[in-house]
CSV table of C-alpha atoms in Angstrom, one decimal:
chain,number,residue,atom,x,y,z
A,603,MET,CA,0.0,0.0,0.0
A,604,HIS,CA,1.0,3.7,-0.3
A,605,ALA,CA,0.0,6.5,2.0
A,606,TRP,CA,0.8,10.2,2.6
A,607,LEU,CA,2.8,9.9,5.8
A,608,CYS,CA,3.2,12.8,8.3
A,609,THR,CA,6.4,12.2,10.3
A,610,ASN,CA,6.6,15.8,11.6
A,611,PRO,CA,3.5,18.0,11.8
A,612,THR,CA,5.1,21.2,10.5
A,613,GLY,CA,2.7,21.6,7.6
A,614,VAL,CA,1.6,20.1,4.3
A,615,ASP,CA,5.1,20.2,2.8
A,616,ALA,CA,6.2,17.6,5.3
A,617,LEU,CA,3.8,14.9,3.9
A,618,THR,CA,5.5,12.2,1.8
A,619,TRP,CA,4.0,9.5,-0.4
A,620,THR,CA,5.4,6.4,1.2
A,621,GLU,CA,5.2,2.7,0.5
A,622,LEU,CA,4.2,0.7,3.6
A,623,PRO,CA,3.3,-2.9,4.3
A,624,THR,CA,-0.4,-3.5,4.0
A,625,PRO,CA,-1.7,-4.1,7.5
A,626,THR,CA,-3.9,-6.9,8.8
A,627,PRO,CA,-7.1,-6.0,10.7
A,628,GLN,CA,-7.1,-6.8,14.5
A,629,PRO,CA,-10.3,-7.8,16.3
A,630,GLY,CA,-13.1,-5.3,15.7
A,631,GLU,CA,-11.3,-3.8,12.7
A,632,VAL,CA,-11.5,-3.9,8.9
A,633,LEU,CA,-9.1,-3.3,6.1
A,634,ILE,CA,-10.5,-0.8,3.5
A,635,GLU,CA,-9.3,-0.3,0.0
A,636,ILE,CA,-9.8,3.5,-0.3
A,637,LYS,CA,-11.6,4.7,-3.4
A,638,ALA,CA,-12.2,8.4,-2.4
A,639,ALA,CA,-11.2,10.6,0.6
A,640,SER,CA,-12.4,14.1,1.3
A,641,LEU,CA,-10.4,17.1,2.5
A,642,ASN,CA,-11.8,18.7,5.6
A,643,PHE,CA,-10.7,21.8,7.6
A,644,PRO,CA,-9.4,19.6,10.5
A,645,ASP,CA,-7.1,17.8,7.9
A,646,LEU,CA,-5.4,21.1,7.4
A,647,LEU,CA,-5.0,21.8,11.1
A,648,ILE,CA,-3.8,18.3,12.0
A,649,VAL,CA,-0.7,18.4,9.8
A,650,GLN,CA,0.1,21.8,11.3
A,651,ASN,CA,-0.2,20.4,14.9
A,652,LYS,CA,-3.0,22.9,15.5
A,653,TYR,CA,-5.9,20.4,15.9
A,654,GLN,CA,-7.3,19.3,19.3
A,655,MET,CA,-6.6,15.6,18.4
A,656,LYS,CA,-2.9,15.0,18.1
A,657,PRO,CA,-2.3,11.5,16.8
A,658,PRO,CA,1.0,9.7,17.6
A,659,LEU,CA,3.7,10.1,15.0
A,660,PRO,CA,4.0,9.1,12.2
A,661,PHE,CA,0.4,9.2,11.0
A,662,VAL,CA,-1.6,9.3,7.8
A,663,PRO,CA,-4.0,12.3,7.6
A,664,GLY,CA,-7.4,12.0,6.0
A,665,SER,CA,-10.3,11.9,8.4
A,666,GLU,CA,-13.1,10.8,6.0
A,667,TYR,CA,-13.1,8.3,3.2
A,668,ALA,CA,-15.0,5.6,1.3
A,669,GLY,CA,-14.0,2.3,-0.2
A,670,VAL,CA,-14.3,-1.5,-0.2
A,671,VAL,CA,-13.8,-3.8,2.7
A,672,ARG,CA,-10.9,-6.2,1.8
A,673,ALA,CA,-10.4,-8.0,5.1
A,674,VAL,CA,-12.3,-8.2,8.4
A,675,GLY,CA,-10.9,-8.8,11.9
A,676,GLU,CA,-12.1,-11.2,14.5
A,677,GLY,CA,-15.6,-10.5,15.9
A,678,VAL,CA,-16.7,-8.3,12.9
A,679,THR,CA,-20.1,-9.7,11.8
A,680,HIS,CA,-22.0,-6.7,10.3
A,681,LEU,CA,-19.5,-6.1,7.5
A,682,GLN,CA,-18.2,-8.5,4.8
A,683,VAL,CA,-15.3,-8.6,2.4
A,684,GLY,CA,-16.4,-6.8,-0.8
A,685,GLN,CA,-18.9,-4.5,1.0
A,686,ARG,CA,-18.9,-0.8,0.1
A,687,VAL,CA,-18.5,1.5,3.2
A,688,ALA,CA,-17.8,5.1,4.3
A,689,CYS,CA,-15.9,5.9,7.4
A,690,LEU,CA,-14.9,8.9,9.5
A,691,SER,CA,-12.0,7.7,11.7
A,692,GLY,CA,-10.0,10.9,12.1
A,693,THR,CA,-6.9,9.7,10.2
A,694,GLY,CA,-5.8,7.2,7.6
A,695,GLY,CA,-7.8,8.4,4.5
A,696,PHE,CA,-5.0,9.8,2.3
A,697,ALA,CA,-3.8,6.4,1.2
A,698,THR,CA,-4.6,3.4,-0.9
A,699,HIS,CA,-5.6,1.3,2.1
A,700,THR,CA,-6.3,1.9,5.8
A,701,ILE,CA,-7.4,0.0,8.9
A,702,ALA,CA,-10.6,1.3,10.4
A,703,PRO,CA,-12.7,0.4,13.5
A,704,ALA,CA,-15.7,-1.6,12.1
A,705,ALA,CA,-18.0,0.3,14.4
A,706,LEU,CA,-17.3,3.5,12.6
A,707,CYS,CA,-18.1,2.2,9.2
A,708,MET,CA,-21.3,3.1,7.5
A,709,PRO,CA,-22.5,0.5,5.0
A,710,LEU,CA,-23.4,2.2,1.7
A,711,PRO,CA,-26.8,1.5,0.0
A,712,GLU,CA,-26.9,0.8,-3.7
A,713,GLY,CA,-26.4,3.9,-5.8
A,714,PHE,CA,-24.4,5.8,-3.2
A,715,SER,CA,-21.2,6.9,-5.1
A,716,PHE,CA,-17.8,6.7,-3.4
A,717,VAL,CA,-17.2,10.4,-4.1
A,718,ASP,CA,-20.4,11.4,-2.4
A,719,ALA,CA,-19.9,9.0,0.4
A,720,ALA,CA,-16.4,10.3,1.1
A,721,ALA,CA,-17.9,13.8,1.4
A,722,PHE,CA,-21.0,12.9,3.4
A,723,ILE,CA,-20.6,11.9,7.1
A,724,MET,CA,-18.8,14.9,8.7
A,725,ILE,CA,-20.8,17.7,7.0
A,726,TYR,CA,-24.3,16.1,7.2
A,727,ALA,CA,-23.9,14.6,10.7
A,728,THR,CA,-22.6,18.0,12.0
A,729,SER,CA,-25.4,19.9,10.4
A,730,HIS,CA,-28.2,17.5,11.2
A,731,HIS,CA,-27.1,17.3,14.9
A,732,ALA,CA,-26.9,21.1,15.0
A,733,LEU,CA,-30.2,22.0,13.4
A,734,VAL,CA,-32.4,19.1,14.4
A,735,ASP,CA,-31.1,18.1,17.8
A,736,ARG,CA,-29.4,21.2,19.2
A,737,ALA,CA,-31.5,24.0,17.6
A,738,GLN,CA,-34.8,22.0,17.5
A,739,LEU,CA,-35.5,23.7,14.2
A,740,LYS,CA,-39.2,23.9,13.2
A,741,ALA,CA,-40.8,24.3,9.7
A,742,GLY,CA,-41.4,28.0,8.9
A,743,GLU,CA,-38.5,29.3,11.0
A,744,THR,CA,-35.7,31.3,9.5
A,745,VAL,CA,-32.1,30.1,9.5
A,746,LEU,CA,-29.0,32.2,8.8
A,747,VAL,CA,-26.0,30.1,7.6
A,748,LEU,CA,-22.6,31.8,7.8
A,749,GLY,CA,-19.8,30.4,5.6
A,750,ALA,CA,-22.7,29.0,3.6
A,751,ALA,CA,-20.7,27.8,0.6
A,752,GLY,CA,-18.4,25.6,2.5
A,753,GLY,CA,-18.9,21.9,3.3
A,754,VAL,CA,-20.9,22.2,6.5
A,755,GLY,CA,-22.6,25.3,5.2
A,756,THR,CA,-24.0,23.7,2.0
A,757,ALA,CA,-25.1,20.7,4.1
A,758,ALA,CA,-26.9,23.1,6.6
A,759,ILE,CA,-28.8,24.8,3.7
A,760,GLN,CA,-30.0,21.4,2.4
A,761,ILE,CA,-31.0,20.1,5.8
A,762,ALA,CA,-32.8,23.3,6.8
A,763,LYS,CA,-34.7,23.3,3.5
A,764,ALA,CA,-35.6,19.6,4.0
A,765,MET,CA,-37.1,20.6,7.3
A,766,GLY,CA,-39.2,23.4,5.8
A,767,ALA,CA,-37.2,26.3,7.1
A,768,ARG,CA,-36.4,29.6,5.2
A,769,VAL,CA,-32.7,29.9,4.6
A,770,ILE,CA,-30.6,33.0,4.4
A,771,ALA,CA,-27.1,32.1,3.2
A,772,ALA,CA,-24.1,34.4,3.9
A,773,ALA,CA,-20.9,34.0,2.0
A,774,SER,CA,-17.9,36.0,0.8
A,775,SER,CA,-18.4,36.3,-2.9
A,776,ASP,CA,-21.2,36.5,-5.5
A,777,GLU,CA,-20.1,33.2,-7.0
A,778,LYS,CA,-20.5,31.5,-3.6
A,779,CYS,CA,-23.9,33.2,-3.1
A,780,ALA,CA,-25.0,31.9,-6.5
A,781,LEU,CA,-24.0,28.4,-5.5
A,782,CYS,CA,-26.1,28.7,-2.3
A,783,THR,CA,-29.1,29.8,-4.3
A,784,SER,CA,-28.7,26.9,-6.6
A,785,ILE,CA,-29.0,24.4,-3.7
A,786,GLY,CA,-32.1,26.0,-2.2
A,787,ALA,CA,-31.2,29.1,-0.2
A,788,ASP,CA,-34.1,31.6,-0.2
A,789,ALA,CA,-31.9,34.7,0.1
A,790,THR,CA,-28.2,35.5,0.2
A,791,ILE,CA,-25.8,38.0,1.7
A,792,ASN,CA,-22.4,38.7,0.3
A,793,TYR,CA,-20.7,39.9,3.5
A,794,SER,CA,-17.6,41.1,1.6
A,795,LYS,CA,-19.8,43.8,0.0
A,796,GLU,CA,-22.9,44.2,2.3
A,797,ASN,CA,-23.2,45.3,6.0
A,798,LEU,CA,-24.2,42.0,7.6
A,799,ARG,CA,-26.6,43.5,10.3
A,800,GLU,CA,-28.4,45.8,7.8
A,801,ALA,CA,-28.8,42.9,5.3
A,802,ILE,CA,-30.2,40.6,8.0
A,803,LYS,CA,-32.6,43.3,9.2
A,804,ALA,CA,-33.8,43.9,5.6
A,805,LEU,CA,-34.3,40.2,4.8
A,806,THR,CA,-36.2,39.4,8.1
A,807,ASN,CA,-38.3,42.6,8.3
A,808,GLY,CA,-36.4,43.5,11.5
A,809,LYS,CA,-37.3,40.3,13.3
A,810,GLY,CA,-33.9,38.5,12.8
A,811,PRO,CA,-33.2,34.8,12.2
A,812,ASP,CA,-34.5,32.2,14.6
A,813,VAL,CA,-31.4,30.1,14.2
A,814,ILE,CA,-27.9,31.1,13.3
A,815,TYR,CA,-25.5,28.4,12.1
A,816,ASP,CA,-21.9,29.6,12.5
A,817,PRO,CA,-19.0,27.4,11.5
A,818,VAL,CA,-16.8,30.5,10.9
A,819,GLY,CA,-16.5,32.5,14.1
A,820,GLY,CA,-14.3,35.6,13.9
A,821,ASP,CA,-15.6,39.1,13.2
A,822,PHE,CA,-19.1,38.2,11.9
A,823,ALA,CA,-20.2,36.4,15.1
A,824,GLU,CA,-21.1,39.5,17.2
A,825,PRO,CA,-23.0,41.4,14.4
A,826,ALA,CA,-24.9,38.2,13.6
A,827,PHE,CA,-25.7,37.5,17.2
A,828,ARG,CA,-26.9,41.1,17.7
A,829,SER,CA,-29.4,40.4,14.9
A,830,ILE,CA,-30.9,37.2,16.3
A,831,ALA,CA,-34.6,36.9,16.9
A,832,TRP,CA,-36.3,36.7,20.2
A,833,ARG,CA,-35.8,33.1,21.6
A,834,GLY,CA,-33.2,32.6,18.9
A,835,ARG,CA,-30.6,29.8,19.0
A,836,TYR,CA,-27.0,30.6,18.0
A,837,LEU,CA,-25.2,27.4,17.0
A,838,VAL,CA,-21.4,27.5,17.7
A,839,VAL,CA,-20.2,25.0,15.1
A,840,GLY,CA,-16.5,26.0,14.5
A,841,PHE,CA,-14.0,28.7,13.9
A,842,ALA,CA,-12.8,28.4,10.3
A,843,SER,CA,-11.8,32.1,10.3
A,844,GLY,CA,-9.3,31.5,13.1
A,845,PRO,CA,-10.1,33.8,16.0
A,846,ILE,CA,-12.6,32.5,18.6
A,847,PRO,CA,-15.1,35.3,19.2
A,848,ALA,CA,-16.0,36.6,22.6
A,849,LEU,CA,-19.8,37.4,22.7
A,850,PRO,CA,-21.1,39.8,25.4
A,851,PHE,CA,-23.5,37.7,27.5
A,852,ASN,CA,-25.9,40.7,27.9
A,853,LEU,CA,-27.0,40.1,24.3
A,854,ALA,CA,-28.2,36.6,25.2
A,855,LEU,CA,-30.2,38.1,28.0
A,856,LEU,CA,-31.8,40.9,26.0
A,857,LYS,CA,-32.9,38.6,23.2
A,858,GLY,CA,-33.9,35.6,25.4
A,859,ALA,CA,-31.5,33.8,23.1
A,860,SER,CA,-29.4,30.7,23.5
A,861,ILE,CA,-25.8,30.1,22.7
A,862,VAL,CA,-25.7,26.4,21.8
A,863,GLY,CA,-22.5,24.4,21.4
A,864,VAL,CA,-22.4,21.8,18.6
A,865,PHE,CA,-19.8,19.0,19.0
A,866,TRP,CA,-21.0,16.1,16.8
A,867,GLY,CA,-17.9,14.0,17.4
A,868,ASP,CA,-18.7,13.7,21.2
A,869,PHE,CA,-22.4,13.3,20.5
A,870,ALA,CA,-21.6,10.2,18.4
A,871,LYS,CA,-19.5,8.7,21.2
A,872,ARG,CA,-21.8,9.6,24.1
A,873,GLU,CA,-25.1,8.9,22.4
A,874,PRO,CA,-24.4,6.1,19.8
A,875,LYS,CA,-28.0,5.0,19.4
A,876,ALA,CA,-29.2,8.5,18.6
A,877,ASN,CA,-26.3,9.0,16.2
A,878,ALA,CA,-27.0,5.8,14.4
A,879,ALA,CA,-30.7,6.8,14.0
A,880,MET,CA,-29.6,10.1,12.6
A,881,MET,CA,-27.2,8.5,10.1
A,882,THR,CA,-30.0,6.2,8.9
A,883,GLU,CA,-32.2,9.2,8.4
A,884,LEU,CA,-29.5,11.0,6.4
A,885,ALA,CA,-28.8,8.0,4.2
A,886,HIS,CA,-32.6,7.8,3.5
A,887,TRP,CA,-32.7,11.6,2.7
A,888,TYR,CA,-29.8,11.0,0.2
A,889,GLY,CA,-31.7,8.2,-1.4
A,890,GLN,CA,-34.7,10.5,-1.8
A,891,GLY,CA,-32.6,13.2,-3.3
A,892,LYS,CA,-33.3,15.7,-0.5
A,893,ILE,CA,-29.5,16.1,0.2
A,894,LYS,CA,-26.4,15.6,-2.0
A,895,PRO,CA,-22.9,16.8,-1.3
A,896,VAL,CA,-21.7,19.7,-3.3
A,897,ILE,CA,-18.4,18.6,-4.8
A,898,ASP,CA,-16.0,21.5,-5.6
A,899,ARG,CA,-13.8,19.1,-7.6
A,900,THR,CA,-12.1,15.7,-7.5
A,901,MET,CA,-8.4,15.4,-7.7
A,902,PRO,CA,-6.0,12.4,-7.9
A,903,MET,CA,-4.6,11.3,-4.5
A,904,ALA,CA,-1.1,12.0,-5.8
A,905,GLN,CA,-2.1,15.8,-6.0
A,906,LEU,CA,-2.7,16.1,-2.3
A,907,HIS,CA,-0.3,19.1,-1.9
A,908,ALA,CA,-2.2,21.0,-4.6
A,909,ALA,CA,-5.5,20.1,-3.0
A,910,TYR,CA,-4.3,21.5,0.4
A,911,ALA,CA,-3.2,24.7,-1.3
A,912,HIS,CA,-6.6,25.1,-2.9
A,913,MET,CA,-8.3,24.6,0.5
A,914,GLY,CA,-5.9,27.0,2.2
A,915,SER,CA,-6.8,29.7,-0.4
A,916,ARG,CA,-10.5,29.6,0.8
A,917,GLY,CA,-11.5,29.0,-2.8
A,918,VAL,CA,-13.4,25.7,-2.1
A,919,MET,CA,-17.1,25.6,-2.6
A,920,GLY,CA,-18.6,22.5,-1.1
A,921,LYS,CA,-16.2,19.6,-0.7
A,922,LEU,CA,-12.8,18.6,-2.2
A,923,VAL,CA,-12.4,14.9,-2.8
A,924,MET,CA,-9.2,12.9,-3.6
A,925,VAL,CA,-9.7,9.7,-5.6
A,926,ASN,CA,-7.6,6.6,-6.2
């Protein structure tokens, strides 16, 4: 097998395409031949030693991937050799093969492409957990999605629309706003040109959004939160812009609003049955055509350095997927 090996997490340039012995799965594990792996923001942080999870060295980055089971370890009964699966295990994806915990593998129904599957779990699980479980979103409510053209942002638009909500998508360019409109957003805000608070006020007749989905953080968090509706729910999803905002607590008091943390990874570990039910529903929605990952582009696995550069330039719309 071959893999992009990180021996020293000093950045993308330290990754080398390395030949390794193909491993044998231990009890509870499976060997997966990787067909596609998506690039997520944590994959950028982890090779820079900036992510909260710091795997022992050396490691193979690539948190999310899809492929075919080639061997199963002792005690694995729900997966068979030859079965198509998707997995989000945190590492191992940027390779030709990987060992994965069988419990983390999602069997793929017929018609679920490897590229879509590799781009599916993280963004849809995060956005479903945020909107359905944490925000308790109801049909007819208004959702503001910040960073709306990114992976989790596009997933949030689709899920909110599937639930009958009105969606305002905020992004940094006209091209990104057009993408959001094409996947169902009812209105858009280009916050590189428009005043965010004034645009939100105009689009909600002064009421403000009931739910704000924020995977960005940074400078837009406070003006967005100042615009929230009475009893609004502000979803803290991530900090793609870098700085972690400090919101004045009096704003939550004045609006009767909630600041709600969204940590899907721990939800999946602490509430596995609820997570499994959610993933089943998401696979069903995919089969019905309600949701489908927006793929920015696919690139050969050998071009991983170029893919990282594209992601670092903030030019990605939807998901970037590496293919073998």
